[in-house]
Amino acid sequence: MDAVRAAADLARRALGGSMAAISRWERERGQLRVLVNSGDLAPGEEELPKDEAYAVADFPEIVRFLHERWTEGGEPRAWVETAEGPGAAAGADRRAEQPPGRVGALRRRGRSSCVVAPVLLHGRAWGELYVARGPGEPRFDAHDEEFATVLASLIGAGIAQTEQLEQVRRLAFTDPLTGLANRRAVDARLDEALEHHRRDGTVVTLAMCDVNGLKRVNDEYGHDLGDQLLTSFANELAMCAATLPGAIAARLGGDEFCLVVEGSGADEVLRVAEEVCRRSRLLPYGDGVACGVASTGDPIGPVTTPATLFRLADAAQYRAKAADSLGPVAAGRTGAAVLPPVQAAERRRFRGAREG
């Protein structure tokens, strides 16, 4: 949306329009949905509308251009329309059947003319760029059509690049098996949350979960069923995380998962952790989870780095596993030891010793 918003504003200024809009074509619904309006808006128009959409049937030139130009190998081109209707716009000989929908919209909103350019993404119709001028301003002409065509092409290329970058970002911060956040995302989220904790005391909680019995399932039933166990638990963890504002569910690797929660009280997170444990026991094949929780809302000492919180949650989880606990064990409660801060390398040695 940031990219679309910037594109609409730049296109409006480049074409000398009083307002501009970028809409997306929702094929399955047969409508154009307005994503952003920029400039001098008419009554009822919003910069970022929630539900401004128009049936494509009201603007049949979209479909006509799709069939007559795009599907026949021709390049998409912009066109101009005016509030006066057919015959008044430049190049009217090519648009003898100017649809009344645009004309009526221009008149209702007090605008004199508009230029409309289709936006393509990966060779397919994605939406449109719409730029209008107010009364008393010069009408758009054939030169504006050519310029709008170029601008729409640049907008399409920019959106494609933005989507590719977003896909790369998703891949970089997403666990491929479960679709949850990965360790990189957890580290980034904890850094941000702990900065808020240092600044204003926001409570930050880390709940770590080990899926019990994964090795047995892999050995007895195969890795496909082991993967199914992991994805099933991931779904349960995600549903529980959704009940906590500001929480993310993540898979750290192997059979290790976690919840990172910012802003909720420690007791509230513990209740959710108990629900995670309960749901895990209902999954087929697995043996529940071992869950350890560390929260700055509990008496665990100063927490300044993610490594500290990991160390504390890890130790609580170890106690849960050693005791075959059916519920979560919290650092600073139930006799769990409060450990001093350590560096990440020390944590790796600790986890390696435990796993050995």
mmCIF file of C-alpha atoms in Angstrom:
data_model
loop_
_atom_site.group_PDB
_atom_site.id
_atom_site.type_symbol
_atom_site.label_atom_id
_atom_site.label_comp_id
_atom_site.label_asym_id
_atom_site.label_seq_id
_atom_site.Cartn_x
_atom_site.Cartn_y
_atom_site.Cartn_z
ATOM 1 C CA MET A 1 0.000 0.000 0.000
ATOM 2 C CA ASP A 2 2.903 2.378 0.611
ATOM 3 C CA ALA A 3 4.044 1.788 -2.961
ATOM 4 C CA VAL A 4 0.537 2.250 -4.383
ATOM 5 C CA ARG A 5 -0.016 5.395 -2.363
ATOM 6 C CA ALA A 6 3.250 6.946 -3.546
ATOM 7 C CA ALA A 7 2.517 5.956 -7.162
ATOM 8 C CA ALA A 8 -0.897 7.646 -7.127
ATOM 9 C CA ASP A 9 0.520 10.874 -5.714
ATOM 10 C CA LEU A 10 3.430 10.996 -8.163
ATOM 11 C CA ALA A 11 1.185 10.187 -11.153
ATOM 12 C CA ARG A 12 -1.219 12.968 -10.173
ATOM 13 C CA ARG A 13 1.565 15.526 -10.032
ATOM 14 C CA ALA A 14 3.256 14.284 -13.190
ATOM 15 C CA LEU A 15 0.039 14.540 -15.216
ATOM 16 C CA GLY A 16 -1.048 17.821 -13.639
ATOM 17 C CA GLY A 17 -4.236 16.343 -12.230
ATOM 18 C CA SER A 18 -6.248 17.548 -9.297
ATOM 19 C CA MET A 19 -6.807 13.982 -8.057
ATOM 20 C CA ALA A 20 -5.657 10.466 -8.837
ATOM 21 C CA ALA A 21 -6.725 6.975 -7.869
ATOM 22 C CA ILE A 22 -5.319 3.506 -8.277
ATOM 23 C CA SER A 23 -7.769 0.620 -8.339
ATOM 24 C CA ARG A 24 -7.344 -3.125 -8.457
ATOM 25 C CA TRP A 25 -9.402 -5.404 -10.651
ATOM 26 C CA GLU A 26 -10.911 -8.179 -8.537
ATOM 27 C CA ARG A 27 -11.768 -10.699 -11.219
ATOM 28 C CA GLU A 28 -13.553 -13.141 -8.958
ATOM 29 C CA ARG A 29 -15.965 -10.398 -7.879
ATOM 30 C CA GLY A 30 -16.145 -8.597 -11.204
ATOM 31 C CA GLN A 31 -15.294 -5.236 -9.698
ATOM 32 C CA LEU A 32 -12.708 -2.492 -9.459
ATOM 33 C CA ARG A 33 -11.684 -1.846 -5.874
ATOM 34 C CA VAL A 34 -10.171 1.573 -5.156
ATOM 35 C CA LEU A 35 -6.990 1.208 -3.124
ATOM 36 C CA VAL A 36 -6.041 4.858 -2.774
ATOM 37 C CA ASN A 37 -7.301 8.342 -3.703
ATOM 38 C CA SER A 38 -4.846 11.241 -3.867
ATOM 39 C CA GLY A 39 -5.303 15.008 -4.150
ATOM 40 C CA ASP A 40 -8.497 17.084 -4.044
ATOM 41 C CA LEU A 41 -11.182 14.596 -3.075
ATOM 42 C CA ALA A 42 -14.911 14.959 -3.643
ATOM 43 C CA PRO A 43 -17.439 14.487 -0.826
ATOM 44 C CA GLY A 44 -17.602 10.815 0.085
ATOM 45 C CA GLU A 45 -14.124 9.993 -1.251
ATOM 46 C CA GLU A 46 -11.461 8.840 1.212
ATOM 47 C CA GLU A 47 -7.706 8.675 0.789
ATOM 48 C CA LEU A 48 -7.613 5.028 1.863
ATOM 49 C CA PRO A 49 -11.169 3.777 1.324
ATOM 50 C CA LYS A 50 -12.303 0.613 3.053
ATOM 51 C CA ASP A 51 -15.100 -0.374 0.697
ATOM 52 C CA GLU A 52 -15.064 1.815 -2.434
ATOM 53 C CA ALA A 53 -15.634 -0.563 -5.328
ATOM 54 C CA TYR A 54 -17.377 -0.425 -8.691
ATOM 55 C CA ALA A 55 -18.826 -3.191 -10.810
ATOM 56 C CA VAL A 56 -16.793 -3.713 -13.964
ATOM 57 C CA ALA A 57 -20.119 -3.862 -15.825
ATOM 58 C CA ASP A 58 -20.467 -0.119 -15.144
ATOM 59 C CA PHE A 59 -17.165 0.474 -16.952
ATOM 60 C CA PRO A 60 -17.214 -1.925 -19.925
ATOM 61 C CA GLU A 61 -14.199 -0.279 -21.551
ATOM 62 C CA ILE A 62 -12.066 -2.288 -19.127
ATOM 63 C CA VAL A 63 -13.305 -5.541 -20.596
ATOM 64 C CA ARG A 64 -13.285 -4.164 -24.150
ATOM 65 C CA PHE A 65 -9.663 -3.125 -23.890
ATOM 66 C CA LEU A 66 -8.825 -6.490 -22.353
ATOM 67 C CA HIS A 67 -10.274 -8.436 -25.259
ATOM 68 C CA GLU A 68 -9.479 -6.066 -28.130
ATOM 69 C CA ARG A 69 -5.950 -5.177 -27.176
ATOM 70 C CA TRP A 70 -4.342 -7.196 -24.410
ATOM 71 C CA THR A 71 -5.474 -10.660 -25.477
ATOM 72 C CA GLU A 72 -4.695 -10.003 -29.134
ATOM 73 C CA GLY A 73 -1.091 -9.041 -28.543
ATOM 74 C CA GLY A 74 -1.592 -5.279 -28.591
ATOM 75 C CA GLU A 75 -0.160 -3.015 -25.942
ATOM 76 C CA PRO A 76 -2.550 -1.487 -23.397
ATOM 77 C CA ARG A 77 -3.133 2.218 -23.871
ATOM 78 C CA ALA A 78 -4.673 4.955 -21.812
ATOM 79 C CA TRP A 79 -7.742 6.884 -22.936
ATOM 80 C CA VAL A 80 -9.296 10.257 -22.118
ATOM 81 C CA GLU A 81 -12.891 10.971 -21.181
ATOM 82 C CA THR A 82 -14.660 14.258 -20.412
ATOM 83 C CA ALA A 83 -17.709 15.371 -18.522
ATOM 84 C CA GLU A 84 -19.265 16.532 -21.809
ATOM 85 C CA GLY A 85 -19.471 12.980 -23.031
ATOM 86 C CA PRO A 86 -18.794 11.431 -26.465
ATOM 87 C CA GLY A 87 -17.114 13.593 -29.049
ATOM 88 C CA ALA A 88 -15.492 16.066 -26.703
ATOM 89 C CA ALA A 89 -12.309 14.195 -25.843
ATOM 90 C CA ALA A 90 -9.189 13.992 -27.935
ATOM 91 C CA GLY A 91 -9.227 10.959 -30.167
ATOM 92 C CA ALA A 92 -13.020 10.591 -29.881
ATOM 93 C CA ASP A 93 -13.091 8.824 -33.248
ATOM 94 C CA ARG A 94 -11.530 5.835 -31.505
ATOM 95 C CA ARG A 95 -14.071 5.895 -28.678
ATOM 96 C CA ALA A 96 -17.432 6.420 -30.326
ATOM 97 C CA GLU A 97 -19.046 4.275 -27.623
ATOM 98 C CA GLN A 98 -17.749 6.179 -24.615
ATOM 99 C CA PRO A 99 -19.515 4.596 -21.643
ATOM 100 C CA PRO A 100 -21.786 6.839 -19.575
ATOM 101 C CA GLY A 101 -20.420 5.526 -16.266
ATOM 102 C CA ARG A 102 -17.266 7.632 -16.391
ATOM 103 C CA VAL A 103 -19.128 10.675 -17.676
ATOM 104 C CA GLY A 104 -21.653 10.500 -14.886
ATOM 105 C CA ALA A 105 -18.905 10.063 -12.294
ATOM 106 C CA LEU A 106 -17.046 13.133 -13.594
ATOM 107 C CA ARG A 107 -20.187 15.258 -13.458
ATOM 108 C CA ARG A 108 -21.190 14.084 -9.988
ATOM 109 C CA ARG A 109 -17.778 14.906 -8.594
ATOM 110 C CA GLY A 110 -17.371 18.249 -10.346
ATOM 111 C CA ARG A 111 -14.490 17.247 -12.594
ATOM 112 C CA SER A 112 -13.942 18.154 -16.221
ATOM 113 C CA SER A 113 -11.902 15.249 -17.639
ATOM 114 C CA CYS A 114 -9.927 12.179 -16.738
ATOM 115 C CA VAL A 115 -7.305 9.917 -18.225
ATOM 116 C CA VAL A 116 -7.527 6.191 -17.475
ATOM 117 C CA ALA A 117 -4.614 3.804 -17.972
ATOM 118 C CA PRO A 118 -4.638 0.032 -17.436
ATOM 119 C CA VAL A 119 -1.988 -1.339 -15.075
ATOM 120 C CA LEU A 120 -0.525 -4.734 -15.958
ATOM 121 C CA LEU A 121 1.286 -7.120 -13.657
ATOM 122 C CA HIS A 122 3.187 -10.087 -15.106
ATOM 123 C CA GLY A 123 1.395 -9.548 -18.425
ATOM 124 C CA ARG A 124 -2.095 -9.642 -16.917
ATOM 125 C CA ALA A 125 -4.575 -6.882 -16.197
ATOM 126 C CA TRP A 126 -4.055 -5.882 -12.563
ATOM 127 C CA GLY A 127 -6.001 -2.635 -12.279
ATOM 128 C CA GLU A 128 -6.041 0.958 -13.460
ATOM 129 C CA LEU A 129 -4.572 4.386 -12.934
ATOM 130 C CA TYR A 130 -7.148 7.181 -12.946
ATOM 131 C CA VAL A 131 -6.175 10.871 -12.986
ATOM 132 C CA ALA A 132 -8.745 13.680 -13.183
ATOM 133 C CA ARG A 133 -8.782 17.458 -13.514
ATOM 134 C CA GLY A 134 -11.222 19.925 -12.035
ATOM 135 C CA PRO A 135 -13.482 22.474 -13.779
ATOM 136 C CA GLY A 136 -11.644 25.228 -15.613
ATOM 137 C CA GLU A 137 -8.510 23.131 -16.022
ATOM 138 C CA PRO A 138 -7.338 22.053 -19.504
ATOM 139 C CA ARG A 139 -8.750 18.779 -20.731
ATOM 140 C CA PHE A 140 -6.413 15.841 -21.070
ATOM 141 C CA ASP A 141 -5.328 15.198 -24.646
ATOM 142 C CA ALA A 142 -3.587 12.549 -26.756
ATOM 143 C CA HIS A 143 -0.176 13.470 -25.348
ATOM 144 C CA ASP A 144 -1.528 12.884 -21.851
ATOM 145 C CA GLU A 145 -2.796 9.484 -23.003
ATOM 146 C CA GLU A 146 0.709 8.502 -24.093
ATOM 147 C CA PHE A 147 2.269 9.786 -20.875
ATOM 148 C CA ALA A 148 -0.334 8.034 -18.699
ATOM 149 C CA THR A 149 0.355 4.790 -20.578
ATOM 150 C CA VAL A 150 4.038 5.067 -19.679
ATOM 151 C CA LEU A 151 3.260 5.943 -16.055
ATOM 152 C CA ALA A 152 0.917 2.948 -15.719
ATOM 153 C CA SER A 153 3.647 0.701 -17.089
ATOM 154 C CA LEU A 154 6.097 2.064 -14.509
ATOM 155 C CA ILE A 155 3.534 1.595 -11.746
ATOM 156 C CA GLY A 156 3.020 -2.017 -12.802
ATOM 157 C CA ALA A 157 6.772 -2.618 -12.769
ATOM 158 C CA GLY A 158 7.063 -0.992 -9.338
ATOM 159 C CA ILE A 159 4.241 -3.092 -7.890
ATOM 160 C CA ALA A 160 5.815 -6.243 -9.339
ATOM 161 C CA GLN A 161 9.149 -5.383 -7.730
ATOM 162 C CA THR A 162 7.462 -4.593 -4.412
ATOM 163 C CA GLU A 163 5.644 -7.936 -4.485
ATOM 164 C CA GLN A 164 8.901 -9.751 -5.238
ATOM 165 C CA LEU A 165 10.623 -8.014 -2.318
ATOM 166 C CA GLU A 166 7.696 -8.916 -0.073
ATOM 167 C CA GLN A 167 7.964 -12.531 -1.194
ATOM 168 C CA VAL A 168 11.681 -12.523 -0.387
ATOM 169 C CA ARG A 169 10.906 -11.004 3.005
ATOM 170 C CA ARG A 170 8.301 -13.685 3.690
ATOM 171 C CA LEU A 171 10.742 -16.413 2.728
ATOM 172 C CA ALA A 172 13.463 -14.890 4.906
ATOM 173 C CA PHE A 173 11.238 -14.699 7.983
ATOM 174 C CA THR A 174 8.981 -17.745 7.504
ATOM 175 C CA ASP A 175 9.464 -21.392 8.359
ATOM 176 C CA PRO A 176 8.858 -23.301 5.102
ATOM 177 C CA LEU A 177 7.263 -26.370 6.712
ATOM 178 C CA THR A 178 4.744 -24.769 9.063
ATOM 179 C CA GLY A 179 4.297 -21.257 7.696
ATOM 180 C CA LEU A 180 5.051 -19.798 11.125
ATOM 181 C CA ALA A 181 7.710 -17.186 11.776
ATOM 182 C CA ASN A 182 11.276 -18.515 11.909
ATOM 183 C CA ARG A 183 14.198 -17.855 14.245
ATOM 184 C CA ARG A 184 15.271 -14.764 12.316
ATOM 185 C CA ALA A 185 11.803 -13.259 12.770
ATOM 186 C CA VAL A 186 11.834 -14.124 16.488
ATOM 187 C CA ASP A 187 15.183 -12.416 17.033
ATOM 188 C CA ALA A 188 13.983 -9.274 15.244
ATOM 189 C CA ARG A 189 10.694 -9.240 17.166
ATOM 190 C CA LEU A 190 12.419 -9.710 20.526
ATOM 191 C CA ASP A 191 14.908 -6.934 19.789
ATOM 192 C CA GLU A 192 12.020 -4.563 19.078
ATOM 193 C CA ALA A 193 9.926 -5.703 22.040
ATOM 194 C CA LEU A 194 12.798 -5.434 24.513
ATOM 195 C CA GLU A 195 13.560 -1.946 23.279
ATOM 196 C CA HIS A 196 9.987 -1.039 24.230
ATOM 197 C CA HIS A 197 10.514 -2.787 27.580
ATOM 198 C CA ARG A 198 13.631 -0.737 28.293
ATOM 199 C CA ARG A 199 11.894 2.469 27.276
ATOM 200 C CA ASP A 200 8.504 2.178 28.974
ATOM 201 C CA GLY A 201 8.405 -1.097 30.880
ATOM 202 C CA THR A 202 6.257 -3.028 28.394
ATOM 203 C CA VAL A 203 5.961 -6.664 29.483
ATOM 204 C CA VAL A 204 7.692 -9.112 27.125
ATOM 205 C CA THR A 205 7.159 -12.845 27.427
ATOM 206 C CA LEU A 206 8.792 -15.792 25.674
ATOM 207 C CA ALA A 207 7.171 -19.234 25.835
ATOM 208 C CA MET A 208 9.223 -22.116 24.419
ATOM 209 C CA CYS A 209 7.717 -25.477 23.482
ATOM 210 C CA ASP A 210 9.406 -28.772 22.582
ATOM 211 C CA VAL A 211 7.157 -31.287 20.817
ATOM 212 C CA ASN A 212 7.601 -34.547 22.701
ATOM 213 C CA GLY A 213 7.906 -37.824 20.842
ATOM 214 C CA LEU A 214 8.900 -36.492 17.418
ATOM 215 C CA LYS A 215 11.860 -38.875 17.095
ATOM 216 C CA ARG A 216 9.652 -41.833 17.984
ATOM 217 C CA VAL A 217 7.078 -40.820 15.382
ATOM 218 C CA ASN A 218 9.779 -40.384 12.733
ATOM 219 C CA ASP A 219 11.325 -43.783 13.564
ATOM 220 C CA GLU A 220 8.072 -45.729 13.791
ATOM 221 C CA TYR A 221 5.885 -44.052 11.180
ATOM 222 C CA GLY A 222 8.198 -42.062 8.923
ATOM 223 C CA HIS A 223 9.154 -38.432 8.502
ATOM 224 C CA ASP A 224 6.000 -37.556 6.567
ATOM 225 C CA LEU A 225 3.933 -38.281 9.658
ATOM 226 C CA GLY A 226 6.513 -36.476 11.772
ATOM 227 C CA ASP A 227 6.076 -33.419 9.564
ATOM 228 C CA GLN A 228 2.323 -33.778 9.937
ATOM 229 C CA LEU A 229 2.716 -33.739 13.715
ATOM 230 C CA LEU A 230 4.785 -30.553 13.514
ATOM 231 C CA THR A 231 2.333 -28.772 11.217
ATOM 232 C CA SER A 232 -0.624 -29.850 13.362
ATOM 233 C CA PHE A 233 1.022 -28.440 16.468
ATOM 234 C CA ALA A 234 1.950 -25.285 14.570
ATOM 235 C CA ASN A 235 -1.723 -24.759 13.715
ATOM 236 C CA GLU A 236 -2.736 -25.136 17.356
ATOM 237 C CA LEU A 237 0.021 -22.778 18.487
ATOM 238 C CA ALA A 238 -1.006 -20.166 15.914
ATOM 239 C CA MET A 239 -4.644 -20.318 17.025
ATOM 240 C CA CYS A 240 -3.622 -19.810 20.630
ATOM 241 C CA ALA A 241 -1.296 -16.941 19.671
ATOM 242 C CA ALA A 242 -4.207 -15.208 17.928
ATOM 243 C CA THR A 243 -5.868 -14.712 21.335
ATOM 244 C CA LEU A 244 -2.942 -12.572 22.509
ATOM 245 C CA PRO A 245 -2.573 -9.130 20.907
ATOM 246 C CA GLY A 246 1.002 -8.510 19.835
ATOM 247 C CA ALA A 247 1.975 -12.201 19.799
ATOM 248 C CA ILE A 248 3.779 -14.178 17.109
ATOM 249 C CA ALA A 249 4.073 -17.955 16.866
ATOM 250 C CA ALA A 250 7.322 -19.348 15.511
ATOM 251 C CA ARG A 251 9.221 -22.524 14.826
ATOM 252 C CA LEU A 252 12.837 -22.240 15.921
ATOM 253 C CA GLY A 253 13.842 -25.464 14.202
ATOM 254 C CA GLY A 254 13.355 -29.207 14.587
ATOM 255 C CA ASP A 255 10.761 -29.826 17.302
ATOM 256 C CA GLU A 256 11.215 -26.404 18.957
ATOM 257 C CA PHE A 257 8.527 -23.724 18.819
ATOM 258 C CA CYS A 258 7.903 -20.508 20.692
ATOM 259 C CA LEU A 259 5.520 -17.652 21.355
ATOM 260 C CA VAL A 260 6.781 -14.085 21.603
ATOM 261 C CA VAL A 261 4.257 -11.819 23.323
ATOM 262 C CA GLU A 262 4.494 -8.079 23.911
ATOM 263 C CA GLY A 263 2.097 -6.131 26.088
ATOM 264 C CA SER A 264 0.129 -8.966 27.726
ATOM 265 C CA GLY A 265 0.540 -9.819 31.400
ATOM 266 C CA ALA A 266 2.522 -12.864 32.450
ATOM 267 C CA ASP A 267 -0.575 -14.548 33.919
ATOM 268 C CA GLU A 268 -2.460 -14.118 30.659
ATOM 269 C CA VAL A 269 0.362 -15.670 28.653
ATOM 270 C CA LEU A 270 0.601 -18.558 31.106
ATOM 271 C CA ARG A 271 -3.094 -19.291 30.636
ATOM 272 C CA VAL A 272 -2.568 -19.432 26.887
ATOM 273 C CA ALA A 273 0.510 -21.633 27.371
ATOM 274 C CA GLU A 274 -1.614 -24.008 29.429
ATOM 275 C CA GLU A 275 -4.102 -24.166 26.558
ATOM 276 C CA VAL A 276 -1.243 -24.907 24.145
ATOM 277 C CA CYS A 277 -0.157 -27.794 26.359
ATOM 278 C CA ARG A 278 -3.726 -29.103 26.600
ATOM 279 C CA ARG A 279 -4.249 -29.009 22.845
ATOM 280 C CA SER A 280 -0.919 -30.666 22.186
ATOM 281 C CA ARG A 281 -1.991 -33.706 24.207
ATOM 282 C CA LEU A 282 -4.989 -34.166 21.917
ATOM 283 C CA LEU A 283 -2.872 -34.450 18.773
ATOM 284 C CA PRO A 284 -2.494 -37.968 17.335
ATOM 285 C CA TYR A 285 0.876 -39.721 17.601
ATOM 286 C CA GLY A 286 2.641 -37.044 19.679
ATOM 287 C CA ASP A 287 3.213 -36.970 23.440
ATOM 288 C CA GLY A 288 2.330 -33.369 24.199
ATOM 289 C CA VAL A 289 4.901 -30.629 24.691
ATOM 290 C CA ALA A 290 7.359 -29.409 27.295
ATOM 291 C CA CYS A 291 6.759 -25.701 27.790
ATOM 292 C CA GLY A 292 8.886 -23.112 29.579
ATOM 293 C CA VAL A 293 7.921 -19.465 30.013
ATOM 294 C CA ALA A 294 10.017 -16.419 30.890
ATOM 295 C CA SER A 295 8.373 -13.021 31.335
ATOM 296 C CA THR A 296 9.629 -9.605 32.339
ATOM 297 C CA GLY A 297 6.373 -9.406 34.288
ATOM 298 C CA ASP A 298 7.711 -12.042 36.718
ATOM 299 C CA PRO A 299 10.569 -11.717 39.246
ATOM 300 C CA ILE A 300 13.337 -12.914 36.930
ATOM 301 C CA GLY A 301 15.733 -10.006 37.271
ATOM 302 C CA PRO A 302 16.741 -7.480 34.619
ATOM 303 C CA VAL A 303 16.282 -8.562 30.999
ATOM 304 C CA THR A 304 18.153 -6.473 28.467
ATOM 305 C CA THR A 305 18.838 -8.902 25.620
ATOM 306 C CA PRO A 306 16.959 -11.680 23.796
ATOM 307 C CA ALA A 307 19.684 -14.107 24.930
ATOM 308 C CA THR A 308 18.699 -13.539 28.545
ATOM 309 C CA LEU A 309 15.042 -14.278 27.893
ATOM 310 C CA PHE A 310 15.940 -17.350 25.826
ATOM 311 C CA ARG A 311 18.182 -18.613 28.614
ATOM 312 C CA LEU A 312 15.457 -18.268 31.229
ATOM 313 C CA ALA A 313 12.704 -19.799 29.082
ATOM 314 C CA ASP A 314 15.056 -22.601 28.076
ATOM 315 C CA ALA A 315 15.837 -23.433 31.708
ATOM 316 C CA ALA A 316 12.122 -23.429 32.582
ATOM 317 C CA GLN A 317 11.421 -25.698 29.658
ATOM 318 C CA TYR A 318 14.152 -28.079 30.791
ATOM 319 C CA ARG A 319 12.447 -28.306 34.192
ATOM 320 C CA ALA A 320 9.109 -29.022 32.501
ATOM 321 C CA LYS A 321 10.646 -31.816 30.435
ATOM 322 C CA ALA A 322 12.523 -33.324 33.371
ATOM 323 C CA ALA A 323 9.348 -33.372 35.488
ATOM 324 C CA ASP A 324 7.101 -34.621 32.647
ATOM 325 C CA SER A 325 4.953 -31.590 33.425
ATOM 326 C CA LEU A 326 1.543 -31.471 31.734
ATOM 327 C CA GLY A 327 1.558 -27.676 31.902
ATOM 328 C CA PRO A 328 4.028 -24.820 31.476
ATOM 329 C CA VAL A 329 6.786 -24.051 33.959
ATOM 330 C CA ALA A 330 7.523 -20.358 34.477
ATOM 331 C CA ALA A 331 10.901 -18.873 35.342
ATOM 332 C CA GLY A 332 10.658 -17.085 38.663
ATOM 333 C CA ARG A 333 7.712 -19.238 39.732
ATOM 334 C CA THR A 334 7.173 -22.811 40.887
ATOM 335 C CA GLY A 335 10.766 -23.096 42.012
ATOM 336 C CA ALA A 336 12.293 -22.517 38.599
ATOM 337 C CA ALA A 337 15.803 -21.114 38.929
ATOM 338 C CA VAL A 338 16.481 -17.547 37.875
ATOM 339 C CA LEU A 339 19.707 -17.599 35.873
ATOM 340 C CA PRO A 340 22.130 -14.761 35.129
ATOM 341 C CA PRO A 341 22.332 -13.224 31.656
ATOM 342 C CA VAL A 342 24.514 -15.088 29.176
ATOM 343 C CA GLN A 343 25.724 -14.532 25.655
ATOM 344 C CA ALA A 344 24.264 -16.352 22.669
ATOM 345 C CA ALA A 345 27.324 -18.603 22.357
ATOM 346 C CA GLU A 346 26.873 -19.699 25.973
ATOM 347 C CA ARG A 347 23.231 -20.509 25.297
ATOM 348 C CA ARG A 348 24.233 -22.729 22.396
ATOM 349 C CA ARG A 349 26.659 -24.606 24.655
ATOM 350 C CA PHE A 350 23.933 -24.971 27.274
ATOM 351 C CA ARG A 351 21.417 -26.344 24.774
ATOM 352 C CA GLY A 352 24.030 -28.644 23.298
ATOM 353 C CA ALA A 353 24.802 -30.050 26.739
ATOM 354 C CA ARG A 354 21.129 -30.551 27.487
ATOM 355 C CA GLU A 355 20.448 -32.263 24.180
ATOM 356 C CA GLY A 356 23.501 -34.470 24.678
#
